[in-house]
Coordinates of C-alpha atoms in Angstrom, one line a residue:
Chain A
M1 CA 34.4 22.4 -9.9
I2 CA 35.3 24.9 -7.9
D3 CA 34.4 28.4 -9.7
L4 CA 30.7 25.5 -10.3
L5 CA 30.1 26.3 -6.0
T6 CA 30.3 29.8 -6.2
T7 CA 28.2 29.7 -9.1
H8 CA 25.8 26.9 -9.1
Y9 CA 25.6 26.6 -5.1
N10 CA 22.8 25.5 -4.8
Y11 CA 21.8 23.5 -7.2
I12 CA 24.5 21.1 -6.0
A13 CA 22.7 21.5 -2.4
S14 CA 20.0 19.8 -3.9
I15 CA 21.6 17.1 -5.8
L16 CA 23.0 16.6 -2.2
L17 CA 19.8 16.4 -0.3
V18 CA 18.1 14.3 -3.0
G19 CA 21.0 11.5 -2.2
I20 CA 20.2 12.5 1.1
G21 CA 16.7 11.5 1.1
L22 CA 17.1 8.4 -1.1
Y23 CA 19.2 7.5 1.3
V24 CA 17.3 7.5 4.0
V25 CA 14.0 6.3 2.4
M26 CA 16.3 3.6 1.1
G27 CA 18.9 2.4 4.2
S28 CA 16.6 3.3 7.4
P29 CA 14.4 0.2 8.5
N30 CA 12.2 2.7 10.9
L31 CA 9.0 3.4 8.5
V32 CA 9.1 7.2 10.3
R33 CA 12.4 7.9 9.5
K34 CA 11.9 7.1 5.5
V35 CA 8.5 9.8 5.7
I36 CA 11.4 12.1 6.7
G37 CA 13.6 11.2 4.5
M38 CA 10.6 11.2 2.2
N39 CA 9.8 15.0 2.7
I40 CA 14.1 16.1 2.1
F41 CA 13.9 14.3 -1.5
Q42 CA 11.4 16.8 -1.9
V43 CA 12.7 19.8 -0.5
G44 CA 15.2 19.5 -2.3
I45 CA 13.5 19.2 -5.6
F46 CA 11.6 22.5 -4.7
L47 CA 15.8 24.2 -3.5
F48 CA 15.8 23.5 -7.5
F49 CA 13.3 24.8 -9.0
V50 CA 13.0 27.5 -7.2
T51 CA 16.2 28.7 -7.1
T52 CA 15.6 29.1 -11.1
G53 CA 13.6 32.0 -11.0
Y54 CA 16.5 33.7 -8.9
V55 CA 17.8 36.7 -10.9
D56 CA 20.6 38.8 -9.6
G57 CA 19.3 41.6 -7.3
G58 CA 16.2 40.6 -8.0
V59 CA 12.9 41.9 -5.6
P60 CA 9.8 39.2 -5.3
P61 CA 7.4 39.4 -7.5
I62 CA 5.1 42.3 -5.5
V63 CA 4.3 44.8 -8.1
G64 CA 4.7 48.6 -8.3
H65 CA 6.7 48.4 -4.7
S66 CA 10.6 48.4 -4.7
E67 CA 12.4 48.4 -8.3
G68 CA 14.5 46.3 -9.2
P69 CA 14.3 43.1 -11.8
I70 CA 11.9 41.2 -10.3
V71 CA 12.0 37.3 -9.6
S72 CA 9.7 34.8 -11.3
P73 CA 6.6 34.0 -10.0
L74 CA 6.8 30.9 -11.9
P75 CA 9.1 28.3 -10.4
H76 CA 7.1 29.7 -6.6
V77 CA 3.0 28.7 -7.5
L78 CA 4.3 24.9 -8.6
I79 CA 6.3 24.6 -5.4
L80 CA 3.6 26.4 -4.1
T81 CA 1.4 23.4 -4.6
A82 CA 3.7 20.9 -4.4
I83 CA 4.4 21.9 -0.8
V84 CA 0.4 21.3 -0.1
V85 CA 0.5 18.3 -1.4
G86 CA 3.3 16.5 0.0
V87 CA 2.0 17.1 3.2
S88 CA -1.0 15.4 2.9
L89 CA 1.4 12.7 1.4
T90 CA 2.7 12.2 4.3
A91 CA 0.0 12.8 6.5
V92 CA -1.3 10.1 4.7
A93 CA 1.6 7.8 4.9
L94 CA 2.1 8.2 8.9
A95 CA -1.5 7.4 9.3
L96 CA -0.5 4.3 7.5
I97 CA 2.5 3.8 9.5
V98 CA 0.1 4.6 13.0
R99 CA -2.3 1.8 11.4
I100 CA 1.0 -0.7 10.7
Y101 CA 2.2 0.2 14.5
N102 CA -1.5 -0.9 15.0
G103 CA -1.3 -4.5 12.9
Y104 CA 2.9 -5.8 13.6
G105 CA 3.4 -3.9 17.1
S106 CA 6.5 -2.9 15.7
L107 CA 8.0 0.2 13.2
D108 CA 10.6 -1.8 11.9
E109 CA 10.7 -3.1 8.7
D110 CA 12.8 -6.0 9.0
V111 CA 10.9 -7.4 11.8
I112 CA 7.4 -6.6 10.1
K113 CA 8.7 -8.7 7.0
E114 CA 9.9 -11.5 10.4
V115 CA 6.0 -11.0 10.8
Q116 CA 4.9 -11.5 8.0
V117 CA 6.8 -14.3 7.4
D118 CA 6.0 -16.6 10.4
D119 CA 1.8 -16.2 9.2
Chain B
M1 CA 25.8 38.2 -6.3
T2 CA 26.8 40.4 -3.5
D3 CA 29.5 38.8 -1.0
V4 CA 27.5 39.4 1.7
Q5 CA 25.4 37.2 0.1
L6 CA 27.1 34.6 -1.1
T7 CA 29.1 33.5 2.6
L8 CA 24.5 34.2 3.9
F9 CA 23.7 31.4 1.0
A10 CA 26.7 29.2 2.5
L11 CA 25.9 29.6 5.8
L12 CA 22.3 28.9 5.3
L13 CA 23.5 25.5 3.1
A14 CA 25.7 24.5 5.3
F15 CA 23.2 24.2 7.8
V16 CA 20.5 22.6 6.0
I17 CA 23.0 19.5 4.7
F18 CA 23.6 19.5 8.5
A19 CA 20.4 18.9 9.4
A20 CA 19.5 17.0 6.9
L21 CA 22.4 14.5 7.9
A22 CA 21.3 15.0 11.6
A23 CA 17.6 13.9 10.7
A24 CA 19.3 10.4 8.4
F25 CA 21.6 9.6 10.9
L26 CA 20.3 10.4 14.9
R27 CA 19.2 7.0 16.1
D28 CA 16.9 8.7 18.7
I29 CA 13.8 9.8 16.0
L30 CA 12.6 12.3 18.5
S31 CA 16.0 13.8 18.0
A32 CA 15.4 13.1 14.2
I33 CA 12.2 14.7 13.9
I34 CA 13.5 18.1 15.7
A35 CA 16.4 17.8 13.1
F36 CA 14.0 17.7 10.9
A37 CA 12.2 20.5 12.1
G38 CA 15.5 22.6 12.1
F39 CA 15.7 22.0 8.7
S40 CA 12.8 23.1 7.3
F41 CA 13.4 26.1 8.6
G42 CA 16.5 27.0 7.1
I43 CA 15.4 25.9 4.2
A44 CA 12.0 28.9 4.8
L45 CA 15.4 31.0 5.4
V46 CA 16.7 30.4 1.6
Y47 CA 13.5 30.8 -0.1
V48 CA 13.9 34.3 1.5
L49 CA 17.2 34.4 0.1
L50 CA 15.8 33.6 -3.1
R51 CA 13.6 36.4 -2.9
A52 CA 10.7 33.8 -2.4
P53 CA 8.0 35.3 1.0
D54 CA 5.5 33.5 -0.1
V55 CA 6.9 30.3 -0.3
A56 CA 9.2 30.4 2.5
L57 CA 6.3 31.1 4.2
T58 CA 4.2 28.1 3.1
E59 CA 7.9 25.6 4.0
A60 CA 7.9 27.6 7.4
A61 CA 4.4 27.0 8.4
V62 CA 3.1 23.7 7.0
G63 CA 7.0 21.9 6.8
A64 CA 8.1 23.1 9.6
G65 CA 4.9 23.4 11.8
V66 CA 2.1 20.7 10.3
T67 CA 4.8 18.0 9.3
T68 CA 7.1 18.6 12.7
V69 CA 3.2 17.7 14.9
L70 CA 1.9 15.1 11.7
F71 CA 5.6 13.3 12.9
L72 CA 5.0 14.0 16.2
L73 CA 1.0 12.8 17.2
T74 CA 2.6 9.3 15.2
I75 CA 5.7 8.4 18.0
V76 CA 3.3 9.7 20.2
R77 CA 0.8 6.9 19.2
T78 CA 3.5 4.1 18.9
V79 CA 7.3 3.5 19.4
R80 CA 9.5 6.0 20.4
P81 CA 13.1 3.2 19.2
G82 CA 15.8 4.2 22.1
G83 CA 19.6 5.0 21.0
D84 CA 22.6 2.9 23.2
R85 CA 23.8 4.8 20.3
L86 CA 23.8 8.7 19.6
F87 CA 24.0 7.1 15.3
E88 CA 22.7 5.0 13.0
R89 CA 25.2 2.7 11.7
I90 CA 26.0 3.6 7.5
K91 CA 24.2 0.9 5.5
W92 CA 26.4 0.7 2.0
G93 CA 24.6 -0.9 -0.2
P94 CA 22.3 2.3 0.1
A95 CA 25.1 4.4 0.2
A96 CA 26.4 3.7 -2.2
V97 CA 23.1 4.0 -4.3
A98 CA 22.3 7.8 -3.5
T99 CA 26.4 8.3 -4.3
A100 CA 25.8 7.5 -7.4
L101 CA 22.6 9.3 -8.3
V102 CA 24.7 12.8 -6.9
G103 CA 27.2 11.7 -9.1
V104 CA 25.3 11.6 -12.1
L105 CA 23.9 14.5 -11.4
L106 CA 26.3 16.3 -10.6
T107 CA 27.4 16.0 -14.3
T108 CA 24.0 17.5 -15.1
V109 CA 25.3 20.5 -13.1
R110 CA 27.8 22.1 -15.4
S111 CA 25.0 22.6 -18.0
L112 CA 23.0 25.0 -15.8
P113 CA 22.6 28.6 -15.9
R114 CA 24.0 30.3 -12.9
I115 CA 22.4 31.5 -10.2
G116 CA 20.9 34.8 -11.0
D117 CA 21.5 34.8 -15.0
P118 CA 19.0 37.0 -16.4
N119 CA 19.4 35.4 -19.6
S120 CA 18.6 32.2 -18.3
A121 CA 15.2 30.4 -20.0
V122 CA 13.2 30.6 -16.6
A123 CA 13.7 34.1 -16.5
T124 CA 13.7 35.4 -20.0
S125 CA 10.7 33.1 -20.4
E126 CA 7.1 34.0 -22.4
V127 CA 5.0 32.6 -19.4
T128 CA 6.9 34.9 -17.1
R129 CA 6.9 37.7 -18.8
Y130 CA 3.5 37.6 -19.4
Y131 CA 2.6 37.3 -15.5
L132 CA 5.0 40.0 -14.7
E133 CA 2.9 42.8 -17.1
N134 CA -0.7 41.3 -17.3
A135 CA -1.4 40.1 -14.0
Y136 CA -1.6 43.5 -11.7
P137 CA -3.7 45.2 -14.7
Q138 CA -5.9 41.6 -15.2
T139 CA -6.6 40.9 -11.7
D140 CA -5.6 44.8 -9.7
V141 CA -3.5 41.8 -7.2
E142 CA 0.2 43.0 -6.4
N143 CA 1.3 40.1 -6.0
V144 CA 1.7 38.3 -8.8
V145 CA 2.2 34.8 -7.1
T146 CA -1.3 35.1 -5.1
A147 CA -2.6 36.1 -8.7
V148 CA -1.1 33.3 -10.4
L149 CA -2.3 31.0 -7.7
A150 CA -5.8 32.8 -7.8
A151 CA -6.7 33.4 -10.4
Y152 CA -5.1 32.0 -13.8
R153 CA -3.7 28.6 -12.4
G154 CA -7.3 28.6 -10.2
F155 CA -8.7 25.2 -11.1
D156 CA -5.6 24.5 -10.2
T157 CA -5.4 25.3 -6.8
L158 CA -8.9 24.3 -6.5
G159 CA -7.3 20.4 -7.3
E160 CA -5.1 21.1 -4.5
A161 CA -8.1 21.9 -2.3
A162 CA -9.5 18.4 -3.6
V163 CA -6.1 16.8 -3.0
V164 CA -6.3 18.2 0.4
L165 CA -9.8 16.4 1.1
A166 CA -8.8 13.2 -0.3
A167 CA -5.9 13.2 2.3
G168 CA -7.3 14.1 4.9
I169 CA -10.7 11.2 4.5
A170 CA -8.3 8.6 3.8
V171 CA -6.7 9.5 7.8
L172 CA -9.9 9.1 9.2
V173 CA -10.6 5.9 7.4
V174 CA -7.3 4.8 7.8
L175 CA -7.2 5.4 11.3
R176 CA -10.8 3.8 11.6
K177 CA -12.4 7.5 12.9
E178 CA -15.0 6.9 9.7
V179 CA -17.5 8.9 12.1
Y180 CA -16.0 11.7 11.6
V181 CA -16.5 11.5 7.9

């Protein structure tokens, strides 16, 4: 297990981030914090992808400027797209949260459920 | 992988996970947002170490910049629940589920190739090789990531722009600002 920490550290970190993100999405009653948790979950997956493209002693995927093996550009391209889609998702989620606050006067999941029952 | 680089990775990853935990457990939501901004910036530095400058720039600008501004705008327009205590209480049910997921995923780590393995499936992939060899001769762009994003996968990037447009319209509609649409 210790040798895995020195050879697979990024994968372990990304799994921990996914775990933290899932906990926040499930466990936090505050809607804004749930969106933060969703972002942490996403970043865990992004880190996993970008790590798969890395090569020992590699140089950035810009040809003709430095010697050495070039890291794979493929995961970088996929994750660039994913980051932009992620921020769009966050924007829509936060707009919905503002509307929910205007309707219910609270961002607390439990309070919102109580108001719904009372109605 | 040199020792210096390994130490850098260890320090940065420790910072990133610490910041994520702070964002998860700080009771004050503004503190959590600031911790999240620090988290995004730390992860951008990790991308630099992984030789992904394009991803690092995007993460620093979009993750640490735009996302943080969106969160701040949200708490300006809603409420910032104050705290009588510094940290949230741990909820054991969700914590058990998250721990179970982490445990299951950790069992798969051993079967992944080590970080930086030049013989890994991604590094030796036919697609990777094709882009690295042909991107410059075919598109005249030195940055392979840009070449793939704007040329080979141009329609995918157009779709991405459509997603951003749809999100912008959705935000305006949800906030009842249709006059701008």
